[in-house]
Amino acid sequence: MPILQITKDGVLLQEFEIQAERVTIGRDAENDIRLGDLTVSRRHGQLKREAGGRYFVENLKSRNGIRLNGHKIAQPTALTDGDQLKVGVYQLFFLDPNEITRLRQKHLDSTAGRALLEVFGAMPSPPAALPAAAQPTDIQREEEENTPSATGSRHGQALEIGVLINEANNAIFALDRDLVVLGNEGQVDIRVPGPERTRATIARRGGYFYLCSETPAPSVSVNGQAVMNARLLYNDRIEIGGRRFIFREI
């Protein structure tokens, strides 16, 4: 079952096993998880289990809000193994030890070793010309050369196969090729909706995955920030064409 590790100033205060369908967090004593600091509202937030067994975190109109992996949430947001919540002065780590096993089995069952097919409808015909795939920036190259121990994984190991998980329906897309294209124009591997031209690529170079917008202006965001070119990290949240994905390793 999932576990919530509650820490303050780097000190582990409690490990809370999440069993109930709804778990409330706040300063009042009637909350399932009581956090006594005044930076926490009386009824600050909650975790709620949705269909399929996945937990979502929701802010309950608290004064200071809730941050998920450094970004303030505005609506109920799905949690995945390794996510960090900031509630007042507390850091809460969501751990689901069975998630990787479930994802790996689902990947094997659904792909049988082949790339997953896109599920959002027929692909449109390719346009006359498309821009070439963007390359990593000079800053990213320098960072990669000067930090050999850094990788796209929080576990400190190079990624072999990455996956994108659609937050809406838990569909899994394997990034098991050197280049995967997302968008609504031309030949794409993962089709996304939207009236505006949307196209981006995820390129694998060694143990790193790079996300590149293939439009004059950024058509994709990572953790709420529009980007033209970014190296992906484990648990990054990607939004493109109205679809939201979580980047995971498997």
mmCIF file of N, CA and C in Angstrom, residues 71-201:
data_model
loop_
_atom_site.group_PDB
_atom_site.id
_atom_site.type_symbol
_atom_site.label_atom_id
_atom_site.label_comp_id
_atom_site.label_asym_id
_atom_site.label_seq_id
_atom_site.Cartn_x
_atom_site.Cartn_y
_atom_site.Cartn_z
ATOM 1 N N HIS A 71 5.756 22.843 -7.465
ATOM 2 C CA HIS A 71 4.792 23.663 -8.195
ATOM 3 C C HIS A 71 3.437 23.620 -7.488
ATOM 4 N N LYS A 72 2.855 24.808 -7.246
ATOM 5 C CA LYS A 72 1.581 24.891 -6.546
ATOM 6 C C LYS A 72 0.475 24.294 -7.405
ATOM 7 N N ILE A 73 -0.358 23.456 -6.805
ATOM 8 C CA ILE A 73 -1.445 22.819 -7.543
ATOM 9 C C ILE A 73 -2.702 23.674 -7.461
ATOM 10 N N ALA A 74 -3.483 23.669 -8.533
ATOM 11 C CA ALA A 74 -4.720 24.437 -8.581
ATOM 12 C C ALA A 74 -5.947 23.536 -8.675
ATOM 13 N N GLN A 75 -5.735 22.242 -8.877
ATOM 14 C CA GLN A 75 -6.839 21.292 -9.010
ATOM 15 C C GLN A 75 -6.352 19.932 -8.532
ATOM 16 N N PRO A 76 -7.281 18.996 -8.254
ATOM 17 C CA PRO A 76 -6.837 17.652 -7.855
ATOM 18 C C PRO A 76 -5.861 17.079 -8.869
ATOM 19 N N THR A 77 -4.743 16.563 -8.376
ATOM 20 C CA THR A 77 -3.657 16.112 -9.244
ATOM 21 C C THR A 77 -3.232 14.712 -8.842
ATOM 22 N N ALA A 78 -3.047 13.853 -9.846
ATOM 23 C CA ALA A 78 -2.667 12.466 -9.596
ATOM 24 C C ALA A 78 -1.278 12.386 -8.980
ATOM 25 N N LEU A 79 -1.101 11.441 -8.052
ATOM 26 C CA LEU A 79 0.188 11.212 -7.409
ATOM 27 C C LEU A 79 0.837 9.969 -7.981
ATOM 28 N N THR A 80 2.153 10.001 -8.059
ATOM 29 C CA THR A 80 2.905 8.848 -8.511
ATOM 30 C C THR A 80 4.092 8.646 -7.579
ATOM 31 N N ASP A 81 4.626 7.438 -7.575
ATOM 32 C CA ASP A 81 5.698 7.080 -6.649
ATOM 33 C C ASP A 81 6.861 8.074 -6.726
ATOM 34 N N GLY A 82 7.280 8.602 -5.564
ATOM 35 C CA GLY A 82 8.401 9.534 -5.507
ATOM 36 C C GLY A 82 7.997 10.989 -5.466
ATOM 37 N N ASP A 83 6.698 11.301 -5.614
ATOM 38 C CA ASP A 83 6.264 12.691 -5.585
ATOM 39 C C ASP A 83 6.517 13.316 -4.210
ATOM 40 N N GLN A 84 6.832 14.606 -4.227
ATOM 41 C CA GLN A 84 7.059 15.351 -2.990
ATOM 42 C C GLN A 84 6.005 16.442 -2.856
ATOM 43 N N LEU A 85 5.342 16.464 -1.718
ATOM 44 C CA LEU A 85 4.348 17.492 -1.404
ATOM 45 C C LEU A 85 4.920 18.440 -0.358
ATOM 46 N N LYS A 86 4.665 19.728 -0.531
ATOM 47 C CA LYS A 86 5.052 20.705 0.488
ATOM 48 C C LYS A 86 3.787 21.284 1.085
ATOM 49 N N VAL A 87 3.606 21.052 2.381
ATOM 50 C CA VAL A 87 2.441 21.541 3.114
ATOM 51 C C VAL A 87 2.975 22.387 4.261
ATOM 52 N N GLY A 88 2.877 23.709 4.135
ATOM 53 C CA GLY A 88 3.484 24.582 5.139
ATOM 54 C C GLY A 88 4.983 24.348 5.197
ATOM 55 N N VAL A 89 5.505 24.098 6.410
ATOM 56 C CA VAL A 89 6.944 23.849 6.570
ATOM 57 C C VAL A 89 7.281 22.363 6.449
ATOM 58 N N TYR A 90 6.298 21.543 6.126
ATOM 59 C CA TYR A 90 6.497 20.101 6.070
ATOM 60 C C TYR A 90 6.688 19.638 4.628
ATOM 61 N N GLN A 91 7.513 18.593 4.462
ATOM 62 C CA GLN A 91 7.662 17.904 3.184
ATOM 63 C C GLN A 91 7.106 16.492 3.343
ATOM 64 N N LEU A 92 6.198 16.122 2.448
ATOM 65 C CA LEU A 92 5.565 14.811 2.496
ATOM 66 C C LEU A 92 5.947 14.058 1.219
ATOM 67 N N PHE A 93 6.487 12.864 1.365
ATOM 68 C CA PHE A 93 6.917 12.067 0.229
ATOM 69 C C PHE A 93 5.933 10.924 0.027
ATOM 70 N N PHE A 94 5.369 10.863 -1.183
ATOM 71 C CA PHE A 94 4.413 9.811 -1.525
ATOM 72 C C PHE A 94 5.180 8.643 -2.129
ATOM 73 N N LEU A 95 5.092 7.483 -1.506
ATOM 74 C CA LEU A 95 5.819 6.294 -1.954
ATOM 75 C C LEU A 95 4.832 5.163 -2.214
ATOM 76 N N ASP A 96 4.906 4.596 -3.406
ATOM 77 C CA ASP A 96 4.065 3.449 -3.749
ATOM 78 C C ASP A 96 4.983 2.348 -4.265
ATOM 79 N N PRO A 97 5.427 1.437 -3.403
ATOM 80 C CA PRO A 97 6.416 0.428 -3.809
ATOM 81 C C PRO A 97 5.922 -0.523 -4.882
ATOM 82 N N ASN A 98 4.609 -0.608 -5.083
ATOM 83 C CA ASN A 98 4.077 -1.547 -6.084
ATOM 84 C C ASN A 98 3.864 -0.902 -7.447
ATOM 85 N N GLU A 99 4.065 0.419 -7.549
ATOM 86 C CA GLU A 99 3.729 1.097 -8.797
ATOM 87 C C GLU A 99 4.617 0.650 -9.950
ATOM 88 N N ILE A 100 5.928 0.568 -9.741
ATOM 89 C CA ILE A 100 6.823 0.176 -10.816
ATOM 90 C C ILE A 100 6.491 -1.235 -11.303
ATOM 91 N N THR A 101 6.193 -2.141 -10.357
ATOM 92 C CA THR A 101 5.822 -3.507 -10.743
ATOM 93 C C THR A 101 4.579 -3.503 -11.610
ATOM 94 N N ARG A 102 3.574 -2.714 -11.230
ATOM 95 C CA ARG A 102 2.339 -2.647 -12.007
ATOM 96 C C ARG A 102 2.591 -2.076 -13.402
ATOM 97 N N LEU A 103 3.370 -0.993 -13.462
ATOM 98 C CA LEU A 103 3.650 -0.368 -14.756
ATOM 99 C C LEU A 103 4.438 -1.298 -15.662
ATOM 100 N N ARG A 104 5.439 -1.971 -15.088
ATOM 101 C CA ARG A 104 6.263 -2.870 -15.887
ATOM 102 C C ARG A 104 5.409 -3.992 -16.474
ATOM 103 N N GLN A 105 4.515 -4.584 -15.649
ATOM 104 C CA GLN A 105 3.683 -5.676 -16.131
ATOM 105 C C GLN A 105 2.690 -5.188 -17.178
ATOM 106 N N LYS A 106 2.131 -4.004 -16.944
ATOM 107 C CA LYS A 106 1.189 -3.454 -17.918
ATOM 108 C C LYS A 106 1.892 -3.193 -19.247
ATOM 109 N N HIS A 107 3.120 -2.702 -19.163
ATOM 110 C CA HIS A 107 3.904 -2.455 -20.378
ATOM 111 C C HIS A 107 4.150 -3.765 -21.130
ATOM 112 N N LEU A 108 4.565 -4.791 -20.421
ATOM 113 C CA LEU A 108 4.849 -6.067 -21.075
ATOM 114 C C LEU A 108 3.585 -6.690 -21.649
ATOM 115 N N ASP A 109 2.492 -6.617 -20.879
ATOM 116 C CA ASP A 109 1.248 -7.219 -21.340
ATOM 117 C C ASP A 109 0.700 -6.518 -22.586
ATOM 118 N N SER A 110 0.880 -5.199 -22.666
ATOM 119 C CA SER A 110 0.233 -4.442 -23.729
ATOM 120 C C SER A 110 1.089 -4.283 -24.968
ATOM 121 N N THR A 111 2.406 -4.439 -24.846
ATOM 122 C CA THR A 111 3.263 -4.175 -26.000
ATOM 123 C C THR A 111 3.947 -5.413 -26.537
ATOM 124 N N ALA A 112 4.160 -6.432 -25.709
ATOM 125 C CA ALA A 112 4.882 -7.643 -26.122
ATOM 126 C C ALA A 112 6.188 -7.299 -26.815
ATOM 127 N N GLY A 113 6.876 -6.264 -26.271
ATOM 128 C CA GLY A 113 8.181 -5.879 -26.803
ATOM 129 C C GLY A 113 8.145 -4.897 -27.939
ATOM 130 N N ARG A 114 6.942 -4.462 -28.358
ATOM 131 C CA ARG A 114 6.838 -3.485 -29.452
ATOM 132 C C ARG A 114 6.477 -2.122 -28.894
ATOM 133 N N ALA A 115 6.740 -1.089 -29.646
ATOM 134 C CA ALA A 115 6.364 0.270 -29.223
ATOM 135 C C ALA A 115 4.846 0.349 -29.116
ATOM 136 N N LEU A 116 4.349 1.062 -28.120
ATOM 137 C CA LEU A 116 2.913 1.217 -27.960
ATOM 138 C C LEU A 116 2.344 2.099 -29.069
ATOM 139 N N LEU A 117 1.167 1.735 -29.566
ATOM 140 C CA LEU A 117 0.503 2.538 -30.577
ATOM 141 C C LEU A 117 -0.221 3.692 -29.917
ATOM 142 N N GLU A 118 -0.310 4.815 -30.621
ATOM 143 C CA GLU A 118 -1.060 5.949 -30.077
ATOM 144 C C GLU A 118 -2.552 5.598 -30.071
ATOM 145 N N VAL A 119 -3.290 6.206 -29.106
ATOM 146 C CA VAL A 119 -4.673 5.779 -28.900
ATOM 147 C C VAL A 119 -5.689 6.898 -29.090
ATOM 148 N N PHE A 120 -5.266 8.019 -29.662
ATOM 149 C CA PHE A 120 -6.177 9.150 -29.694
ATOM 150 C C PHE A 120 -6.829 9.368 -31.055
ATOM 151 N N GLY A 121 -6.742 8.416 -31.963
ATOM 152 C CA GLY A 121 -7.396 8.557 -33.252
ATOM 153 C C GLY A 121 -6.405 8.482 -34.394
ATOM 154 N N ALA A 122 -6.942 8.544 -35.616
ATOM 155 C CA ALA A 122 -6.097 8.419 -36.802
ATOM 156 C C ALA A 122 -5.161 9.605 -36.933
ATOM 157 N N MET A 123 -3.975 9.362 -37.468
ATOM 158 C CA MET A 123 -2.998 10.419 -37.666
ATOM 159 C C MET A 123 -3.317 11.191 -38.945
ATOM 160 N N PRO A 124 -3.095 12.525 -38.919
ATOM 161 C CA PRO A 124 -3.299 13.293 -40.141
ATOM 162 C C PRO A 124 -2.164 13.069 -41.122
ATOM 163 N N SER A 125 -2.372 13.455 -42.390
ATOM 164 C CA SER A 125 -1.320 13.328 -43.387
ATOM 165 C C SER A 125 -0.199 14.307 -43.078
ATOM 166 N N PRO A 126 1.047 13.965 -43.416
ATOM 167 C CA PRO A 126 2.165 14.853 -43.133
ATOM 168 C C PRO A 126 2.117 16.097 -43.992
ATOM 169 N N PRO A 127 2.592 17.257 -43.457
ATOM 170 C CA PRO A 127 2.658 18.468 -44.254
ATOM 171 C C PRO A 127 3.817 18.388 -45.235
ATOM 172 N N ALA A 128 3.934 19.419 -46.077
ATOM 173 C CA ALA A 128 4.981 19.410 -47.092
ATOM 174 C C ALA A 128 6.363 19.396 -46.478
ATOM 175 N N ALA A 129 6.548 20.139 -45.384
ATOM 176 C CA ALA A 129 7.882 20.195 -44.770
ATOM 177 C C ALA A 129 7.726 20.331 -43.280
ATOM 178 N N LEU A 130 8.609 19.697 -42.545
ATOM 179 C CA LEU A 130 8.607 19.761 -41.090
ATOM 180 C C LEU A 130 10.001 20.134 -40.629
ATOM 181 N N PRO A 131 10.114 20.862 -39.483
ATOM 182 C CA PRO A 131 11.437 21.247 -39.002
ATOM 183 C C PRO A 131 12.207 20.037 -38.530
ATOM 184 N N ALA A 132 13.527 20.122 -38.607
ATOM 185 C CA ALA A 132 14.381 19.053 -38.091
ATOM 186 C C ALA A 132 14.310 19.008 -36.591
ATOM 187 N N ALA A 133 14.606 17.841 -36.012
ATOM 188 C CA ALA A 133 14.551 17.683 -34.557
ATOM 189 C C ALA A 133 15.548 18.618 -33.905
ATOM 190 N N ALA A 134 15.107 19.288 -32.820
ATOM 191 C CA ALA A 134 15.985 20.201 -32.094
ATOM 192 C C ALA A 134 17.069 19.426 -31.368
ATOM 193 N N GLN A 135 18.200 20.067 -31.198
ATOM 194 C CA GLN A 135 19.332 19.445 -30.533
ATOM 195 C C GLN A 135 19.448 19.969 -29.113
ATOM 196 N N PRO A 136 20.133 19.248 -28.217
ATOM 197 C CA PRO A 136 20.344 19.763 -26.873
ATOM 198 C C PRO A 136 21.070 21.094 -26.909
ATOM 199 N N THR A 137 20.747 21.977 -25.968
ATOM 200 C CA THR A 137 21.399 23.276 -25.914
ATOM 201 C C THR A 137 22.847 23.132 -25.467
ATOM 202 N N ASP A 138 23.646 24.197 -25.703
ATOM 203 C CA ASP A 138 25.044 24.179 -25.280
ATOM 204 C C ASP A 138 25.148 24.015 -23.773
ATOM 205 N N ILE A 139 24.211 24.631 -23.046
ATOM 206 C CA ILE A 139 24.236 24.522 -21.589
ATOM 207 C C ILE A 139 24.017 23.085 -21.161
ATOM 208 N N GLN A 140 23.071 22.393 -21.817
ATOM 209 C CA GLN A 140 22.806 21.005 -21.465
ATOM 210 C C GLN A 140 23.992 20.121 -21.807
ATOM 211 N N ARG A 141 24.641 20.389 -22.974
ATOM 212 C CA ARG A 141 25.825 19.602 -23.325
ATOM 213 C C ARG A 141 26.929 19.793 -22.291
ATOM 214 N N GLU A 142 27.131 21.055 -21.892
ATOM 215 C CA GLU A 142 28.187 21.332 -20.915
ATOM 216 C C GLU A 142 27.871 20.673 -19.580
ATOM 217 N N GLU A 143 26.575 20.728 -19.181
ATOM 218 C CA GLU A 143 26.172 20.106 -17.920
ATOM 219 C C GLU A 143 26.411 18.606 -17.973
ATOM 220 N N GLU A 144 26.067 17.995 -19.117
ATOM 221 C CA GLU A 144 26.218 16.551 -19.268
ATOM 222 C C GLU A 144 27.684 16.147 -19.215
ATOM 223 N N GLU A 145 28.566 16.984 -19.853
ATOM 224 C CA GLU A 145 29.982 16.653 -19.882
ATOM 225 C C GLU A 145 30.638 16.838 -18.524
ATOM 226 N N ASN A 146 30.191 17.850 -17.782
ATOM 227 C CA ASN A 146 30.862 18.200 -16.529
ATOM 228 C C ASN A 146 30.266 17.523 -15.311
ATOM 229 N N THR A 147 29.139 16.840 -15.496
ATOM 230 C CA THR A 147 28.520 16.151 -14.362
ATOM 231 C C THR A 147 28.251 14.716 -14.754
ATOM 232 N N PRO A 148 29.260 13.870 -14.834
ATOM 233 C CA PRO A 148 29.070 12.499 -15.314
ATOM 234 C C PRO A 148 28.204 11.654 -14.423
ATOM 235 N N SER A 149 28.054 12.018 -13.154
ATOM 236 C CA SER A 149 27.246 11.200 -12.254
ATOM 237 C C SER A 149 25.772 11.558 -12.319
ATOM 238 N N ALA A 150 25.452 12.700 -12.948
ATOM 239 C CA ALA A 150 24.051 13.113 -13.023
ATOM 240 C C ALA A 150 23.362 12.388 -14.149
ATOM 241 N N THR A 151 22.124 11.956 -13.920
ATOM 242 C CA THR A 151 21.346 11.303 -14.963
ATOM 243 C C THR A 151 19.928 11.803 -14.908
ATOM 244 N N GLY A 152 19.096 11.280 -15.826
ATOM 245 C CA GLY A 152 17.695 11.650 -15.840
ATOM 246 C C GLY A 152 16.908 10.929 -14.776
ATOM 247 N N SER A 153 17.505 10.195 -13.903
ATOM 248 C CA SER A 153 16.796 9.423 -12.888
ATOM 249 C C SER A 153 17.184 9.880 -11.509
ATOM 250 N N ARG A 154 16.242 9.910 -10.611
ATOM 251 C CA ARG A 154 16.548 10.260 -9.232
ATOM 252 C C ARG A 154 17.343 9.167 -8.543
ATOM 253 N N HIS A 155 17.353 7.976 -9.102
ATOM 254 C CA HIS A 155 18.044 6.867 -8.467
ATOM 255 C C HIS A 155 19.515 6.827 -8.830
ATOM 256 N N GLY A 156 20.000 7.787 -9.672
ATOM 257 C CA GLY A 156 21.412 7.849 -9.989
ATOM 258 C C GLY A 156 21.862 6.810 -10.991
ATOM 259 N N GLN A 157 20.966 6.267 -11.797
ATOM 260 C CA GLN A 157 21.332 5.297 -12.822
ATOM 261 C C GLN A 157 20.754 5.756 -14.155
ATOM 262 N N ALA A 158 21.489 5.487 -15.223
ATOM 263 C CA ALA A 158 21.022 5.886 -16.542
ATOM 264 C C ALA A 158 19.725 5.164 -16.884
ATOM 265 N N LEU A 159 18.821 5.888 -17.559
ATOM 266 C CA LEU A 159 17.543 5.303 -17.939
ATOM 267 C C LEU A 159 17.722 4.414 -19.160
ATOM 268 N N GLU A 160 17.122 3.247 -19.168
ATOM 269 C CA GLU A 160 17.151 2.366 -20.325
ATOM 270 C C GLU A 160 15.891 2.544 -21.162
ATOM 271 N N ILE A 161 14.737 2.493 -20.531
ATOM 272 C CA ILE A 161 13.473 2.723 -21.213
ATOM 273 C C ILE A 161 12.647 3.678 -20.360
ATOM 274 N N GLY A 162 12.258 4.793 -20.947
ATOM 275 C CA GLY A 162 11.361 5.709 -20.264
ATOM 276 C C GLY A 162 9.939 5.463 -20.730
ATOM 277 N N VAL A 163 8.971 5.931 -19.958
ATOM 278 C CA VAL A 163 7.572 5.839 -20.359
ATOM 279 C C VAL A 163 6.885 7.161 -20.072
ATOM 280 N N LEU A 164 5.861 7.446 -20.855
ATOM 281 C CA LEU A 164 4.950 8.534 -20.570
ATOM 282 C C LEU A 164 3.636 7.929 -20.120
ATOM 283 N N ILE A 165 3.116 8.412 -19.007
ATOM 284 C CA ILE A 165 1.835 7.925 -18.489
ATOM 285 C C ILE A 165 0.814 9.043 -18.646
ATOM 286 N N ASN A 166 -0.242 8.782 -19.397
ATOM 287 C CA ASN A 166 -1.316 9.749 -19.568
ATOM 288 C C ASN A 166 -2.070 9.884 -18.241
ATOM 289 N N GLU A 167 -2.085 11.102 -17.672
ATOM 290 C CA GLU A 167 -2.728 11.290 -16.372
ATOM 291 C C GLU A 167 -4.225 11.025 -16.423
ATOM 292 N N ALA A 168 -4.850 11.208 -17.589
ATOM 293 C CA ALA A 168 -6.302 11.067 -17.679
ATOM 294 C C ALA A 168 -6.755 9.615 -17.635
ATOM 295 N N ASN A 169 -6.020 8.719 -18.316
ATOM 296 C CA ASN A 169 -6.500 7.332 -18.413
ATOM 297 C C ASN A 169 -5.439 6.282 -18.113
ATOM 298 N N ASN A 170 -4.263 6.721 -17.618
ATOM 299 C CA ASN A 170 -3.168 5.803 -17.259
ATOM 300 C C ASN A 170 -2.599 5.039 -18.453
ATOM 301 N N ALA A 171 -2.888 5.479 -19.690
ATOM 302 C CA ALA A 171 -2.270 4.846 -20.862
ATOM 303 C C ALA A 171 -0.759 5.033 -20.795
ATOM 304 N N ILE A 172 -0.007 3.991 -21.171
ATOM 305 C CA ILE A 172 1.446 4.007 -21.082
ATOM 306 C C ILE A 172 2.041 4.005 -22.490
ATOM 307 N N PHE A 173 2.970 4.916 -22.734
ATOM 308 C CA PHE A 173 3.650 5.011 -24.011
ATOM 309 C C PHE A 173 5.139 4.786 -23.773
ATOM 310 N N ALA A 174 5.681 3.773 -24.420
ATOM 311 C CA ALA A 174 7.085 3.424 -24.215
ATOM 312 C C ALA A 174 7.987 4.319 -25.058
ATOM 313 N N LEU A 175 9.017 4.875 -24.430
ATOM 314 C CA LEU A 175 10.018 5.672 -25.134
ATOM 315 C C LEU A 175 11.235 4.777 -25.379
ATOM 316 N N ASP A 176 11.040 3.741 -26.173
ATOM 317 C CA ASP A 176 12.078 2.736 -26.368
ATOM 318 C C ASP A 176 12.763 2.873 -27.722
ATOM 319 N N ARG A 177 12.649 4.067 -28.313
ATOM 320 C CA ARG A 177 13.361 4.393 -29.547
ATOM 321 C C ARG A 177 14.155 5.672 -29.327
ATOM 322 N N ASP A 178 15.042 5.991 -30.271
ATOM 323 C CA ASP A 178 15.872 7.186 -30.115
ATOM 324 C C ASP A 178 15.078 8.464 -30.292
ATOM 325 N N LEU A 179 13.933 8.403 -30.990
ATOM 326 C CA LEU A 179 13.130 9.597 -31.215
ATOM 327 C C LEU A 179 11.659 9.238 -31.206
ATOM 328 N N VAL A 180 10.882 9.942 -30.378
ATOM 329 C CA VAL A 180 9.427 9.772 -30.316
ATOM 330 C C VAL A 180 8.805 11.145 -30.545
ATOM 331 N N VAL A 181 7.810 11.209 -31.432
ATOM 332 C CA VAL A 181 7.194 12.476 -31.816
ATOM 333 C C VAL A 181 5.790 12.562 -31.230
ATOM 334 N N LEU A 182 5.468 13.721 -30.625
ATOM 335 C CA LEU A 182 4.138 14.005 -30.099
ATOM 336 C C LEU A 182 3.593 15.208 -30.840
ATOM 337 N N GLY A 183 2.286 15.217 -31.113
ATOM 338 C CA GLY A 183 1.703 16.389 -31.736
ATOM 339 C C GLY A 183 0.445 16.092 -32.503
ATOM 340 N N ASN A 184 0.002 17.096 -33.269
ATOM 341 C CA ASN A 184 -1.208 16.952 -34.072
ATOM 342 C C ASN A 184 -0.937 17.284 -35.533
ATOM 343 N N GLU A 185 0.350 17.238 -35.931
ATOM 344 C CA GLU A 185 0.700 17.561 -37.300
ATOM 345 C C GLU A 185 1.741 16.587 -37.823
ATOM 346 N N GLY A 186 1.512 16.053 -38.989
ATOM 347 C CA GLY A 186 2.476 15.152 -39.592
ATOM 348 C C GLY A 186 2.429 13.763 -38.977
ATOM 349 N N GLN A 187 3.414 12.966 -39.320
ATOM 350 C CA GLN A 187 3.519 11.619 -38.772
ATOM 351 C C GLN A 187 4.001 11.720 -37.319
ATOM 352 N N VAL A 188 3.173 11.264 -36.404
ATOM 353 C CA VAL A 188 3.498 11.341 -34.984
ATOM 354 C C VAL A 188 3.353 9.954 -34.358
ATOM 355 N N ASP A 189 4.023 9.753 -33.243
ATOM 356 C CA ASP A 189 3.898 8.501 -32.490
ATOM 357 C C ASP A 189 2.808 8.598 -31.437
ATOM 358 N N ILE A 190 2.638 9.779 -30.862
ATOM 359 C CA ILE A 190 1.595 10.020 -29.860
ATOM 360 C C ILE A 190 0.823 11.246 -30.315
ATOM 361 N N ARG A 191 -0.423 11.049 -30.707
ATOM 362 C CA ARG A 191 -1.226 12.154 -31.220
ATOM 363 C C ARG A 191 -1.951 12.848 -30.075
ATOM 364 N N VAL A 192 -1.930 14.190 -30.090
ATOM 365 C CA VAL A 192 -2.610 14.995 -29.080
ATOM 366 C C VAL A 192 -3.551 15.958 -29.789
ATOM 367 N N PRO A 193 -4.618 16.412 -29.119
ATOM 368 C CA PRO A 193 -5.586 17.290 -29.773
ATOM 369 C C PRO A 193 -5.125 18.749 -29.762
ATOM 370 N N GLY A 194 -6.006 19.620 -30.259
ATOM 371 C CA GLY A 194 -5.740 21.045 -30.198
ATOM 372 C C GLY A 194 -5.844 21.707 -31.549
ATOM 373 N N PRO A 195 -6.435 22.921 -31.602
ATOM 374 C CA PRO A 195 -6.589 23.638 -32.870
ATOM 375 C C PRO A 195 -5.282 24.232 -33.385
ATOM 376 N N GLU A 196 -4.362 24.564 -32.492
ATOM 377 C CA GLU A 196 -3.095 25.144 -32.894
ATOM 378 C C GLU A 196 -2.093 24.061 -33.265
ATOM 379 N N ARG A 197 -1.158 24.415 -34.138
ATOM 380 C CA ARG A 197 -0.108 23.469 -34.525
ATOM 381 C C ARG A 197 0.719 23.098 -33.305
ATOM 382 N N THR A 198 0.791 21.808 -33.032
ATOM 383 C CA THR A 198 1.490 21.307 -31.850
ATOM 384 C C THR A 198 2.371 20.149 -32.264
ATOM 385 N N ARG A 199 3.642 20.260 -31.947
ATOM 386 C CA ARG A 199 4.561 19.188 -32.300
ATOM 387 C C ARG A 199 5.802 19.287 -31.421
ATOM 388 N N ALA A 200 6.213 18.151 -30.861
ATOM 389 C CA ALA A 200 7.409 18.103 -30.026
ATOM 390 C C ALA A 200 8.033 16.723 -30.157
ATOM 391 N N THR A 201 9.305 16.626 -29.819
ATOM 392 C CA THR A 201 9.999 15.346 -29.877
ATOM 393 C C THR A 201 10.641 15.043 -28.530
#
